[in-house]
PDB file of C-alpha atoms in Angstrom:
ATOM      1  CA  MET A   1      38.764  -0.978 -81.873  1.00 66.00           C
ATOM      2  CA  PRO A   2      39.334   2.718 -83.501  1.00 71.00           C
ATOM      3  CA  SER A   3      40.067   5.429 -81.179  1.00 75.00           C
ATOM      4  CA  LEU A   4      37.366   8.292 -80.755  1.00 75.00           C
ATOM      5  CA  SER A   5      39.779  10.606 -82.916  1.00 73.00           C
ATOM      6  CA  GLN A   6      40.142   7.910 -85.620  1.00 74.00           C
ATOM      7  CA  LEU A   7      36.494   7.292 -85.708  1.00 80.00           C
ATOM      8  CA  TYR A   8      35.179  10.989 -85.984  1.00 82.00           C
ATOM      9  CA  ARG A   9      38.303  11.967 -88.209  1.00 86.00           C
ATOM     10  CA  PRO A  10      37.045  14.055 -90.981  1.00 88.00           C
ATOM     11  CA  GLN A  11      36.987  12.113 -94.560  1.00 90.00           C
ATOM     12  CA  ARG A  12      36.162  15.024 -97.056  1.00 92.00           C
ATOM     13  CA  PHE A  13      37.518  18.618 -97.134  1.00 93.00           C
ATOM     14  CA  ALA A  14      33.784  19.823 -96.133  1.00 91.00           C
ATOM     15  CA  ASP A  15      34.229  18.009 -92.821  1.00 90.00           C
ATOM     16  CA  VAL A  16      37.581  19.885 -91.914  1.00 90.00           C
ATOM     17  CA  THR A  17      36.828  22.166 -89.003  1.00 89.00           C
ATOM     18  CA  GLY A  18      37.816  25.999 -89.167  1.00 88.00           C
ATOM     19  CA  GLN A  19      40.347  25.648 -92.262  1.00 92.00           C
ATOM     20  CA  THR A  20      37.907  26.655 -95.336  1.00 92.00           C
ATOM     21  CA  HIS A  21      40.667  28.714 -96.809  1.00 94.00           C
ATOM     22  CA  ILE A  22      42.823  25.687 -97.054  1.00 95.00           C
ATOM     23  CA  SER A  23      40.328  23.119 -97.816  1.00 95.00           C
ATOM     24  CA  GLU A  24      38.780  25.224-100.475  1.00 96.00           C
ATOM     25  CA  THR A  25      42.125  25.978-102.109  1.00 96.00           C
ATOM     26  CA  LEU A  26      42.988  22.294-102.241  1.00 96.00           C
ATOM     27  CA  ARG A  27      39.532  21.210-103.526  1.00 95.00           C
ATOM     28  CA  LYS A  28      39.894  23.711-106.590  1.00 96.00           C
ATOM     29  CA  GLU A  29      43.146  22.446-107.242  1.00 96.00           C
ATOM     30  CA  LEU A  30      41.914  19.108-107.541  1.00 96.00           C
ATOM     31  CA  ALA A  31      38.730  20.073-109.448  1.00 94.00           C
ATOM     32  CA  THR A  32      40.799  21.876-112.216  1.00 95.00           C
ATOM     33  CA  ASN A  33      43.703  19.261-111.838  1.00 93.00           C
ATOM     34  CA  ARG A  34      46.254  22.051-111.620  1.00 94.00           C
ATOM     35  CA  LEU A  35      48.403  20.426-108.979  1.00 95.00           C
ATOM     36  CA  GLY A  36      52.103  21.039-107.661  1.00 94.00           C
ATOM     37  CA  HIS A  37      54.209  17.879-106.456  1.00 95.00           C
ATOM     38  CA  ALA A  38      55.134  19.466-103.000  1.00 96.00           C
ATOM     39  CA  TYR A  39      53.043  20.817-100.519  1.00 97.00           C
ATOM     40  CA  LEU A  40      54.227  21.895 -96.872  1.00 97.00           C
ATOM     41  CA  PHE A  41      50.959  22.234 -94.401  1.00 97.00           C
ATOM     42  CA  SER A  42      52.156  24.280 -91.140  1.00 96.00           C
ATOM     43  CA  GLY A  43      50.583  25.586 -88.004  1.00 95.00           C
ATOM     44  CA  PRO A  44      49.910  24.655 -84.359  1.00 94.00           C
ATOM     45  CA  ARG A  45      48.981  21.155 -83.003  1.00 92.00           C
ATOM     46  CA  GLY A  46      45.626  19.883 -83.519  1.00 89.00           C
ATOM     47  CA  VAL A  47      44.545  22.228 -86.383  1.00 92.00           C
ATOM     48  CA  GLY A  48      43.913  19.709 -89.093  1.00 92.00           C
ATOM     49  CA  LYS A  49      47.159  19.533 -91.000  1.00 94.00           C
ATOM     50  CA  THR A  50      47.490  15.654 -90.896  1.00 94.00           C
ATOM     51  CA  THR A  51      43.883  15.222 -91.545  1.00 94.00           C
ATOM     52  CA  SER A  52      43.998  17.613 -94.649  1.00 95.00           C
ATOM     53  CA  ALA A  53      47.076  15.910 -95.804  1.00 96.00           C
ATOM     54  CA  ARG A  54      45.344  12.450 -95.445  1.00 95.00           C
ATOM     55  CA  ILE A  55      42.009  13.779 -97.377  1.00 96.00           C
ATOM     56  CA  PHE A  56      44.210  15.424-100.114  1.00 97.00           C
ATOM     57  CA  ALA A  57      46.308  11.983-100.596  1.00 96.00           C
ATOM     58  CA  LYS A  58      42.908  10.061-100.753  1.00 95.00           C
ATOM     59  CA  ALA A  59      41.532  12.686-103.328  1.00 96.00           C
ATOM     60  CA  LEU A  60      44.739  12.274-105.432  1.00 96.00           C
ATOM     61  CA  ASN A  61      43.768   8.725-106.215  1.00 94.00           C
ATOM     62  CA  CYS A  62      40.021   8.682-106.041  1.00 94.00           C
ATOM     63  CA  THR A  63      38.446   7.358-109.344  1.00 93.00           C
ATOM     64  CA  ASP A  64      35.201   9.352-108.840  1.00 93.00           C
ATOM     65  CA  LEU A  65      36.172  12.729-107.663  1.00 93.00           C
ATOM     66  CA  ARG A  66      33.289  15.122-107.039  1.00 91.00           C
ATOM     67  CA  ASP A  67      34.158  18.844-107.453  1.00 93.00           C
ATOM     68  CA  GLY A  68      37.435  18.121-105.815  1.00 93.00           C
ATOM     69  CA  GLU A  69      36.073  16.120-102.770  1.00 95.00           C
ATOM     70  CA  PRO A  70      36.749  12.447-102.629  1.00 95.00           C
ATOM     71  CA  CYS A  71      33.752  10.094-103.181  1.00 94.00           C
ATOM     72  CA  THR A  72      34.832   7.785-100.093  1.00 91.00           C
ATOM     73  CA  ALA A  73      33.336   4.899-101.988  1.00 93.00           C
ATOM     74  CA  CYS A  74      35.436   4.049-104.845  1.00 93.00           C
ATOM     75  CA  PRO A  75      38.047   1.063-104.352  1.00 93.00           C
ATOM     76  CA  SER A  76      40.844   3.549-103.717  1.00 93.00           C
ATOM     77  CA  CYS A  77      38.935   5.424-101.251  1.00 93.00           C
ATOM     78  CA  LEU A  78      37.873   2.417 -99.568  1.00 93.00           C
ATOM     79  CA  ALA A  79      41.316   1.243 -99.599  1.00 92.00           C
ATOM     80  CA  PHE A  80      42.757   4.497 -98.047  1.00 92.00           C
ATOM     81  CA  GLN A  81      39.947   4.566 -95.329  1.00 89.00           C
ATOM     82  CA  SER A  82      40.895   0.893 -94.297  1.00 89.00           C
ATOM     83  CA  GLY A  83      44.430   1.605 -94.484  1.00 87.00           C
ATOM     84  CA  THR A  84      45.393  -0.784 -97.122  1.00 90.00           C
ATOM     85  CA  ALA A  85      46.269   1.836 -99.766  1.00 91.00           C
ATOM     86  CA  VAL A  86      49.681   0.990-101.249  1.00 91.00           C
ATOM     87  CA  ASP A  87      50.125   4.102-103.167  1.00 92.00           C
ATOM     88  CA  VAL A  88      49.921   6.293-100.222  1.00 93.00           C
ATOM     89  CA  ILE A  89      53.139   6.028 -97.731  1.00 90.00           C
ATOM     90  CA  GLU A  90      52.629   7.824 -94.324  1.00 91.00           C
ATOM     91  CA  LEU A  91      55.823   8.311 -92.530  1.00 89.00           C
ATOM     92  CA  ASP A  92      56.164   9.843 -89.114  1.00 89.00           C
ATOM     93  CA  ALA A  93      59.403  12.220 -89.098  1.00 84.00           C
ATOM     94  CA  ALA A  94      59.639  12.200 -85.547  1.00 80.00           C
ATOM     95  CA  THR A  95      60.600   8.453 -85.498  1.00 83.00           C
ATOM     96  CA  HIS A  96      62.292   7.919 -89.045  1.00 72.00           C
ATOM     97  CA  THR A  97      64.576  10.941 -88.927  1.00 74.00           C
ATOM     98  CA  GLY A  98      67.477   9.385 -90.596  1.00 74.00           C
ATOM     99  CA  VAL A  99      68.761   9.572 -94.147  1.00 82.00           C
ATOM    100  CA  ASP A 100      68.552   5.914 -94.725  1.00 80.00           C
ATOM    101  CA  THR A 101      64.847   6.054 -94.007  1.00 78.00           C
ATOM    102  CA  VAL A 102      64.282   8.902 -96.528  1.00 81.00           C
ATOM    103  CA  ARG A 103      66.251   7.075 -99.014  1.00 83.00           C
ATOM    104  CA  GLU A 104      64.813   3.620 -98.683  1.00 81.00           C
ATOM    105  CA  SER A 105      61.129   4.718 -97.971  1.00 80.00           C
ATOM    106  CA  ILE A 106      60.829   7.785-100.434  1.00 85.00           C
ATOM    107  CA  ILE A 107      63.591   8.410-102.858  1.00 82.00           C
ATOM    108  CA  GLU A 108      64.078   4.858-104.173  1.00 84.00           C
ATOM    109  CA  HIS A 109      60.478   4.129-104.089  1.00 85.00           C
ATOM    110  CA  ALA A 110      59.354   7.362-105.683  1.00 88.00           C
ATOM    111  CA  ARG A 111      60.835   6.498-109.075  1.00 87.00           C
ATOM    112  CA  PHE A 112      58.563   3.269-109.621  1.00 90.00           C
ATOM    113  CA  ALA A 113      54.849   3.863-110.822  1.00 90.00           C
ATOM    114  CA  PRO A 114      52.030   3.287-108.370  1.00 91.00           C
ATOM    115  CA  MET A 115      50.585   0.027-107.948  1.00 90.00           C
ATOM    116  CA  LEU A 116      46.906   0.415-107.823  1.00 87.00           C
ATOM    117  CA  GLY A 117      46.271   4.213-108.269  1.00 85.00           C
ATOM    118  CA  LYS A 118      47.271   6.764-110.753  1.00 91.00           C
ATOM    119  CA  ARG A 119      49.416   8.760-108.124  1.00 94.00           C
ATOM    120  CA  LYS A 120      52.017   7.881-105.388  1.00 95.00           C
ATOM    121  CA  VAL A 121      51.481  10.087-102.249  1.00 95.00           C
ATOM    122  CA  TYR A 122      54.298  10.631 -99.513  1.00 94.00           C
ATOM    123  CA  ILE A 123      52.968  12.216 -96.333  1.00 95.00           C
ATOM    124  CA  LEU A 124      55.688  13.062 -94.142  1.00 93.00           C
ATOM    125  CA  ASP A 125      54.070  14.155 -90.521  1.00 94.00           C
ATOM    126  CA  GLU A 126      56.402  16.053 -88.089  1.00 93.00           C
ATOM    127  CA  ALA A 127      58.639  17.068 -90.994  1.00 91.00           C
ATOM    128  CA  HIS A 128      60.566  19.335 -89.182  1.00 92.00           C
ATOM    129  CA  MET A 129      62.348  16.593 -87.389  1.00 91.00           C
ATOM    130  CA  LEU A 130      64.213  15.216 -90.360  1.00 90.00           C
ATOM    131  CA  SER A 131      67.850  15.413 -90.265  1.00 88.00           C
ATOM    132  CA  THR A 132      69.985  17.665 -92.387  1.00 90.00           C
ATOM    133  CA  ALA A 133      71.272  14.580 -94.394  1.00 89.00           C
ATOM    134  CA  SER A 134      67.772  13.493 -94.715  1.00 89.00           C
ATOM    135  CA  TRP A 135      66.657  17.053 -96.239  1.00 91.00           C
ATOM    136  CA  ASN A 136      69.621  16.906 -98.520  1.00 90.00           C
ATOM    137  CA  ALA A 137      68.824  13.723 -99.758  1.00 88.00           C
ATOM    138  CA  LEU A 138      65.029  14.611-100.255  1.00 89.00           C
ATOM    139  CA  LEU A 139      65.938  17.710-102.155  1.00 91.00           C
ATOM    140  CA  LYS A 140      66.972  16.136-105.419  1.00 88.00           C
ATOM    141  CA  THR A 141      63.657  14.359-105.547  1.00 89.00           C
ATOM    142  CA  LEU A 142      61.287  17.439-104.710  1.00 90.00           C
ATOM    143  CA  GLU A 143      63.415  19.264-107.445  1.00 90.00           C
ATOM    144  CA  GLU A 144      62.622  16.644-110.139  1.00 90.00           C
ATOM    145  CA  PRO A 145      59.665  14.637-109.161  1.00 90.00           C
ATOM    146  CA  PRO A 146      58.512  11.877-111.102  1.00 91.00           C
ATOM    147  CA  ALA A 147      55.125  12.584-112.625  1.00 93.00           C
ATOM    148  CA  HIS A 148      53.261  10.533-110.468  1.00 95.00           C
ATOM    149  CA  ALA A 149      54.744  11.456-106.979  1.00 94.00           C
ATOM    150  CA  PHE A 150      53.131  13.828-104.552  1.00 96.00           C
ATOM    151  CA  PHE A 151      54.809  14.990-101.469  1.00 95.00           C
ATOM    152  CA  LEU A 152      52.971  16.171 -98.586  1.00 97.00           C
ATOM    153  CA  LEU A 153      54.784  17.822 -95.475  1.00 96.00           C
ATOM    154  CA  ALA A 154      53.266  18.551 -92.228  1.00 96.00           C
ATOM    155  CA  THR A 155      54.986  20.376 -89.477  1.00 96.00           C
ATOM    156  CA  THR A 156      54.382  22.395 -86.291  1.00 95.00           C
ATOM    157  CA  GLU A 157      57.996  24.185 -86.605  1.00 94.00           C
ATOM    158  CA  VAL A 158      58.199  25.539 -90.186  1.00 95.00           C
ATOM    159  CA  HIS A 159      61.122  27.663 -89.221  1.00 95.00           C
ATOM    160  CA  LYS A 160      63.053  24.416 -88.867  1.00 94.00           C
ATOM    161  CA  VAL A 161      62.449  23.167 -92.535  1.00 95.00           C
ATOM    162  CA  PRO A 162      65.213  24.494 -94.674  1.00 94.00           C
ATOM    163  CA  ALA A 163      64.510  27.127 -96.953  1.00 95.00           C
ATOM    164  CA  THR A 164      65.805  25.095-100.013  1.00 94.00           C
ATOM    165  CA  ILE A 165      62.646  22.713 -99.182  1.00 94.00           C
ATOM    166  CA  VAL A 166      60.084  25.471 -98.504  1.00 95.00           C
ATOM    167  CA  SER A 167      60.631  27.184-101.850  1.00 94.00           C
ATOM    168  CA  ARG A 168      59.975  23.982-103.779  1.00 94.00           C
ATOM    169  CA  CYS A 169      56.482  23.453-101.990  1.00 95.00           C
ATOM    170  CA  GLN A 170      53.071  25.211-102.100  1.00 96.00           C
ATOM    171  CA  ARG A 171      52.846  26.473 -98.414  1.00 96.00           C
ATOM    172  CA  PHE A 172      49.467  26.245 -96.475  1.00 97.00           C
ATOM    173  CA  GLU A 173      49.458  28.129 -93.075  1.00 96.00           C
ATOM    174  CA  PHE A 174      46.721  26.642 -90.724  1.00 95.00           C
ATOM    175  CA  ARG A 175      45.092  29.042 -88.130  1.00 93.00           C
ATOM    176  CA  ARG A 176      44.215  28.054 -84.669  1.00 92.00           C
ATOM    177  CA  ILE A 177      40.349  27.108 -84.773  1.00 88.00           C
ATOM    178  CA  ASP A 178      37.907  29.280 -82.922  1.00 89.00           C
ATOM    179  CA  ASP A 179      36.064  28.414 -79.943  1.00 87.00           C
ATOM    180  CA  SER A 180      32.481  28.374 -81.594  1.00 88.00           C
ATOM    181  CA  ALA A 181      33.833  25.941 -84.437  1.00 85.00           C
ATOM    182  CA  HIS A 182      35.252  23.630 -81.885  1.00 80.00           C
ATOM    183  CA  ALA A 183      31.946  23.806 -79.927  1.00 89.00           C
ATOM    184  CA  ALA A 184      29.889  23.067 -83.171  1.00 86.00           C
ATOM    185  CA  ARG A 185      32.106  20.220 -84.207  1.00 84.00           C
ATOM    186  CA  LEU A 186      31.914  18.763 -80.652  1.00 85.00           C
ATOM    187  CA  GLN A 187      28.151  19.313 -80.818  1.00 89.00           C
ATOM    188  CA  ASP A 188      27.903  17.256 -84.028  1.00 85.00           C
ATOM    189  CA  ILE A 189      30.041  14.249 -82.634  1.00 83.00           C
ATOM    190  CA  ALA A 190      27.857  14.345 -79.674  1.00 87.00           C
ATOM    191  CA  THR A 191      24.611  14.223 -81.413  1.00 87.00           C
TER     192      THR A 191
END
């Protein structure tokens, strides 16, 4: 049975609380198809970094994108929502810090075309936990990524991410969510 946070996790950019500046920018990038290959989401805990990365990953493979928002109904979106999307690889860098994991899970697989969607998306949560050797191994792939590969890095400690990595990413700084926005979201869930 899914937890309360999984059950009510936002599925579209419009549902993300308190980060309109980021949601609108990502939505517009998708709508105009002006995309970078690497994105760095940073900010305090619990403000929507990983959620936004997941929505962005879903939208990158959505077959019926609507003004930059994922439709949540196409086969790609449904596969993502059920956790069976093979072209979206999510790694928790806090537990997978080693260079071997990065080589096997990202670098070696990034060069292969996506299986079902048009893009392969790698989400690295808690990216600041990667080892120096892992960052060095990932650097070459970020410098010359395959056209179909996208990298979404989420971190609470951006100062621990090497400058060589940060310089190759579009950086999005998430802000603390104010109390009124929290209250409104809780009211929606309670209703």
